[in-house]
Short mmCIF file of C-alpha atoms in Angstrom, two decimals:
data_model
loop_
_atom_site.label_atom_id
_atom_site.label_comp_id
_atom_site.label_asym_id
_atom_site.label_seq_id
_atom_site.Cartn_x
_atom_site.Cartn_y
_atom_site.Cartn_z
CA MET A 900 165.15 68.83 67.51
CA SER A 901 164.80 72.25 65.90
CA ALA A 902 163.25 75.47 66.93
CA ASN A 903 160.15 76.84 65.28
CA VAL A 904 161.52 80.37 65.07
CA SER A 905 164.79 82.12 64.46
CA ASP A 906 167.18 83.03 67.24
CA GLU A 907 166.24 86.73 66.81
CA VAL A 908 162.75 86.17 68.35
CA LEU A 909 162.91 87.09 71.98
CA GLY A 910 160.13 86.71 74.53
CA ARG A 911 159.32 88.75 77.56
CA MET A 912 160.73 86.00 79.88
CA ILE A 913 164.31 84.69 80.18
CA ASP A 914 166.02 81.90 82.09
CA ILE A 915 168.99 82.77 84.29
CA ALA A 916 171.10 79.64 85.10
CA PHE A 917 173.59 79.51 87.91
CA ALA A 918 176.15 76.81 88.62
CA VAL A 919 175.82 75.55 92.18
CA GLU A 920 178.23 73.84 94.56
CA GLY A 921 176.95 71.34 97.08
CA ASP A 922 177.02 67.60 97.82
CA ALA A 923 173.41 66.58 98.12
CA LEU A 924 169.89 67.96 98.44
CA PRO A 925 166.68 66.60 99.99
CA ARG A 926 164.46 65.14 97.26
CA ASP A 927 161.59 67.17 98.59
CA HIS A 928 163.16 70.59 98.55
CA ARG A 929 160.84 72.82 96.49
CA CYS A 930 159.37 74.84 99.32
CA GLU A 931 162.65 75.28 101.18
CA LEU A 932 164.56 76.21 97.98
CA ALA A 933 161.93 78.91 97.15
CA ALA A 934 162.13 80.32 100.63
CA ALA A 935 165.96 80.43 100.56
CA ILE A 936 165.85 82.25 97.18
CA GLY A 937 163.29 84.71 98.54
CA ASP A 938 165.63 85.55 101.48
CA VAL A 939 168.16 86.80 98.89
CA LEU A 940 165.76 88.15 96.24
CA PRO A 941 162.74 89.46 98.13
CA GLY A 942 159.59 89.54 95.97
CA TRP A 943 161.03 87.54 93.11
CA ALA A 944 158.20 84.92 93.17
CA LYS A 945 155.57 87.65 92.84
CA GLN A 946 156.89 88.75 89.54
CA ASP A 947 154.52 87.83 86.80
CA GLY A 948 155.44 84.41 85.46
CA ALA A 949 158.61 84.06 87.55
CA GLY A 950 159.54 80.66 88.91
CA VAL A 951 162.40 78.31 89.60
CA HIS A 952 163.21 75.14 87.66
CA ARG A 953 163.60 71.93 89.62
CA LEU A 954 167.12 71.09 90.59
CA ASN A 955 168.24 67.82 88.92
CA GLY A 956 169.96 65.30 91.21
CA ALA A 957 170.94 61.68 90.92
CA ALA A 958 168.06 59.31 90.48
CA GLY A 959 167.26 56.90 93.32
CA GLY A 960 164.89 56.26 96.21
CA GLY A 961 166.77 57.69 99.12
CA PRO A 962 165.86 60.91 100.99
CA LEU A 963 168.85 62.77 99.41
CA ALA A 964 169.69 63.48 95.78
CA LEU A 965 173.43 63.78 94.93
CA LEU A 966 174.38 66.88 92.95
CA SER A 967 176.95 67.04 90.15
CA HIS A 968 179.04 69.83 88.74
CA ARG A 969 176.53 70.03 85.88
CA THR A 970 173.61 70.88 88.23
CA ARG A 971 172.20 74.31 87.52
CA LEU A 972 169.80 76.46 89.57
CA THR A 973 167.68 78.21 86.99
CA LEU A 974 165.19 81.03 87.47
CA ARG A 975 162.66 82.08 84.88
CA VAL A 976 162.08 85.81 85.24
CA PRO A 977 160.69 88.80 83.23
CA ARG A 978 163.45 90.06 80.92
CA GLU A 979 163.49 93.47 82.59
CA ARG A 980 164.33 91.80 85.97
CA ALA A 981 167.16 89.71 84.75
CA ALA A 982 169.86 91.97 86.29
CA GLU A 983 167.99 91.82 89.60
CA ALA A 984 167.91 87.99 89.49
CA ALA A 985 171.59 87.83 88.70
CA ALA A 986 172.30 89.21 92.16
CA LEU A 987 171.69 85.63 93.43
CA ALA A 988 175.29 84.93 92.32
CA GLY A 989 177.52 84.42 95.29
CA ALA A 990 174.77 83.62 97.76
CA SER A 991 174.71 80.63 100.03
CA LEU A 992 171.33 78.99 100.19
CA GLN A 993 170.34 76.80 103.13
CA VAL A 994 167.94 74.18 101.89
CA GLY A 995 167.13 71.83 104.73
CA PRO A 996 170.41 70.31 105.84
CA ALA A 997 172.08 71.23 102.53
CA LEU A 998 174.09 74.33 101.78
CA LEU A 999 174.18 75.45 98.11
CA ARG A 1000 176.77 77.96 96.99
CA VAL A 1001 175.55 79.86 93.93
CA GLY A 1002 177.92 80.61 91.12
CA ALA A 1003 177.98 83.02 88.17
CA PRO A 1004 174.76 83.69 86.21
CA GLN A 1005 174.26 82.69 82.55
CA PRO A 1006 171.22 84.01 80.59
CA ARG A 1007 169.36 81.49 78.44
CA GLU A 1008 166.77 82.50 75.88
CA LEU A 1009 163.49 80.58 75.78
CA ARG A 1010 163.26 78.64 72.54
CA PRO A 1011 159.79 77.76 71.29
CA TYR A 1012 160.20 74.14 70.16
CA SER A 1013 157.18 72.20 68.91
CA THR A 1014 157.40 69.77 71.88
CA LEU A 1015 157.62 71.08 75.43
CA TYR A 1016 157.73 69.27 78.75
CA ALA A 1017 157.06 70.08 82.40
CA HIS A 1018 158.22 67.69 85.10
CA LEU A 1019 155.29 68.62 87.42
CA VAL A 1020 152.12 70.62 86.69
CA ALA A 1021 150.18 71.09 89.93
CA ALA A 1022 146.64 69.68 90.02
CA ALA A 1023 143.92 71.94 91.34
CA ASP A 1024 142.81 69.41 94.02
CA THR A 1025 145.52 69.06 96.69
CA ALA A 1026 143.12 67.84 99.36
CA GLY A 1027 142.58 64.35 97.81
CA GLU A 1028 143.92 62.29 95.02
CA ALA A 1029 144.49 64.19 91.81
CA ASP A 1030 142.27 63.04 89.07
CA GLU A 1031 143.77 62.70 85.59
CA VAL A 1032 140.59 63.51 83.63
CA ALA A 1033 139.93 66.65 85.73
CA PHE A 1034 143.61 67.60 85.36
CA LEU A 1035 143.54 67.36 81.54
CA ASP A 1036 140.33 69.32 81.49
CA ALA A 1037 141.93 72.16 83.45
CA VAL A 1038 144.97 72.07 81.19
CA ALA A 1039 142.71 72.28 78.05
CA ALA A 1040 140.99 75.28 79.54
CA GLU A 1041 144.26 77.06 80.21
CA LEU A 1042 145.55 76.30 76.76
CA SER A 1043 142.28 77.64 75.24
CA ALA A 1044 142.65 80.82 77.26
CA LEU A 1045 146.19 81.22 75.93
CA GLY A 1046 144.95 80.58 72.35
CA VAL A 1047 147.31 77.60 72.01
CA ALA A 1048 146.48 74.51 69.97
CA CYS A 1049 148.44 71.33 70.68
CA ARG A 1050 148.22 67.74 71.90
CA PRO A 1051 148.57 67.41 75.71
CA ILE A 1052 150.00 64.11 76.94
CA CYS A 1053 149.60 63.33 80.67
CA GLY A 1054 152.52 61.60 82.38
CA ARG A 1055 152.88 59.98 85.76
CA ARG A 1056 151.14 61.28 88.94
CA GLN A 1057 153.44 62.77 91.51
CA VAL A 1058 152.99 63.59 95.18
CA VAL A 1059 155.77 65.72 96.73
CA GLU A 1060 156.47 67.96 99.64
CA GLY A 1061 154.82 65.59 102.07
CA GLY A 1062 151.62 65.69 100.09
CA ALA A 1063 151.40 69.50 99.88
CA LEU A 1064 151.89 69.33 96.10
CA GLN A 1065 150.55 66.87 93.64
CA GLY A 1066 150.02 66.73 89.95
CA PHE A 1067 151.31 65.18 86.76
CA SER A 1068 154.18 65.49 84.39
CA LEU A 1069 152.92 67.01 81.09
CA MET A 1070 153.98 67.00 77.52
CA LEU A 1071 152.64 69.43 74.91
CA ASP A 1072 153.20 68.24 71.37
CA GLY A 1073 152.50 69.85 67.98
CA LEU A 1074 152.95 73.41 69.10
CA GLY A 1075 153.34 76.30 66.72
CA ALA A 1076 156.03 78.92 67.37
CA ALA A 1077 153.75 81.53 68.80
CA GLY A 1078 151.79 79.05 70.99
CA ALA A 1079 155.02 77.52 72.34
CA LEU A 1080 156.33 80.90 73.35
CA ARG A 1081 153.13 81.73 75.15
CA VAL A 1082 153.27 78.44 77.04
CA LEU A 1083 156.92 79.06 77.99
CA GLU A 1084 156.15 82.52 79.32
CA ALA A 1085 152.85 81.83 81.04
CA GLY A 1086 153.29 78.19 82.19
CA ILE A 1087 150.34 75.98 83.18
CA GLY A 1088 148.79 75.59 86.60
CA ARG A 1089 150.01 77.09 89.80
CA HIS A 1090 153.04 77.31 92.08
CA ARG A 1091 155.81 78.56 89.77
CA ARG A 1092 157.88 79.36 92.85
CA TRP A 1093 157.90 75.70 93.73
CA GLY A 1094 158.99 74.69 90.18
CA CYS A 1095 155.51 73.68 88.96
CA GLY A 1096 154.16 74.33 85.46
CA LEU A 1097 157.49 75.46 83.96
CA PHE A 1098 158.09 74.04 80.50
CA VAL A 1099 161.31 73.24 78.76
CA PRO A 1100 162.04 71.94 75.16
CA HIS A 1101 161.89 68.14 74.71
CA LYS A 1102 163.13 65.90 71.96
CA SER A 1103 159.93 64.02 71.44
CA ALA A 1104 156.63 62.95 72.98
CA VAL A 1105 157.85 59.41 73.55
CA ALA A 1106 159.36 59.71 77.05
CA VAL A 1107 156.75 61.71 78.90
CA GLY A 1108 156.27 59.12 81.59
CA THR A 1109 160.01 58.55 82.35
#
């Protein structure tokens, strides 16, 4: 996997990754995590393009996901607000029954790879069952508005937060450097503060449904 552009190309957004200490986390934690971050960083979610990446826990079907020492809490924020976001270091976040202790921040530049992946892009219709065709039509419209040409690949449908959020995983393949950076900075769909529509580099388009 190689980037489309040199390391000197910097976008207007940046990721800030924090080590976290904690034993386990509810699998449905998006809303509570966003609220806990907002208690420490008021207004962060209203920043243009800002969001929080999902926390990776151990796979399984139980109500709790075990955390490891490699788990990172990562915020995507405007570059000029990076110092403000770094103030999350040292905080204790109550997420349901779990207490997360936030460690030191580490900035991570956004790299515009030709293949990007989002674990969950929210579908517009949260009242009924999300329709894949309508979802891909909405994605195509957003990509067109961004001036981005690529191949969208829809993954599995997901329903989280007790049905309050639903959508699909999404792969974007065949991106050019400029288009990839626009997608990374703008995202697709809604609910960035709940970890939806945020893209990261991916090795290939093969594993979109996994």
